[in-house]
Amino acid sequence: MFARVDANTMLFKQTLKANLVFLAWLQRSTKRFWMTFELPLHRFILLHAVFNSVSFLPCFFSLSSTTNSWALPPILPLISPAIKIGW
């Protein structure tokens, strides 16, 4: 019984350490990525492209889910045309 608890504890510690290393890497790479887009206009254009490319995903998830726990409200399809009109 104690060996199983120790194995689970070790697995938890290894997983936690791996997650922390990954998050640290993600933070560094994100900081480097945003430093290349120093102008606000470039950031806005980039976010506009991201919103445009994923605007259909919330509708897909809300229609395909069987329970409401994974359903996402279809907000992005409403935001994307508003950004287009603003341009």
Short mmCIF file of C-alpha atoms in Angstrom, two decimals, residues 1-37:
data_model
loop_
_atom_site.label_atom_id
_atom_site.label_comp_id
_atom_site.label_asym_id
_atom_site.label_seq_id
_atom_site.Cartn_x
_atom_site.Cartn_y
_atom_site.Cartn_z
CA MET A 1 0.00 0.00 0.00
CA PHE A 2 2.78 2.43 0.86
CA ALA A 3 4.67 1.61 -2.33
CA ARG A 4 1.62 2.55 -4.39
CA VAL A 5 1.24 5.86 -2.58
CA ASP A 6 4.92 6.59 -3.14
CA ALA A 7 4.65 5.76 -6.83
CA ASN A 8 1.61 8.02 -7.21
CA THR A 9 3.37 10.79 -5.30
CA MET A 10 6.45 10.50 -7.50
CA LEU A 11 4.32 10.54 -10.64
CA PHE A 12 2.51 13.65 -9.38
CA LYS A 13 5.81 15.39 -8.60
CA GLN A 14 7.25 14.52 -12.02
CA THR A 15 4.12 15.74 -13.78
CA LEU A 16 4.08 18.94 -11.75
CA LYS A 17 7.75 19.59 -12.51
CA ALA A 18 7.20 18.97 -16.23
CA ASN A 19 4.22 21.34 -16.24
CA LEU A 20 6.21 24.07 -14.48
CA VAL A 21 9.07 23.71 -16.95
CA PHE A 22 6.62 23.91 -19.84
CA LEU A 23 4.91 27.00 -18.40
CA ALA A 24 8.26 28.72 -17.90
CA TRP A 25 9.21 27.98 -21.50
CA LEU A 26 5.82 29.20 -22.72
CA GLN A 27 6.18 32.45 -20.80
CA ARG A 28 9.64 33.10 -22.25
CA SER A 29 8.60 32.29 -25.81
CA THR A 30 5.43 34.38 -25.54
CA LYS A 31 7.41 37.34 -24.25
CA ARG A 32 9.85 36.99 -27.15
CA PHE A 33 6.97 36.67 -29.62
CA TRP A 34 5.22 39.83 -28.41
CA MET A 35 8.47 41.79 -28.39
CA THR A 36 8.62 41.32 -32.17
CA PHE A 37 5.23 43.05 -32.44
#
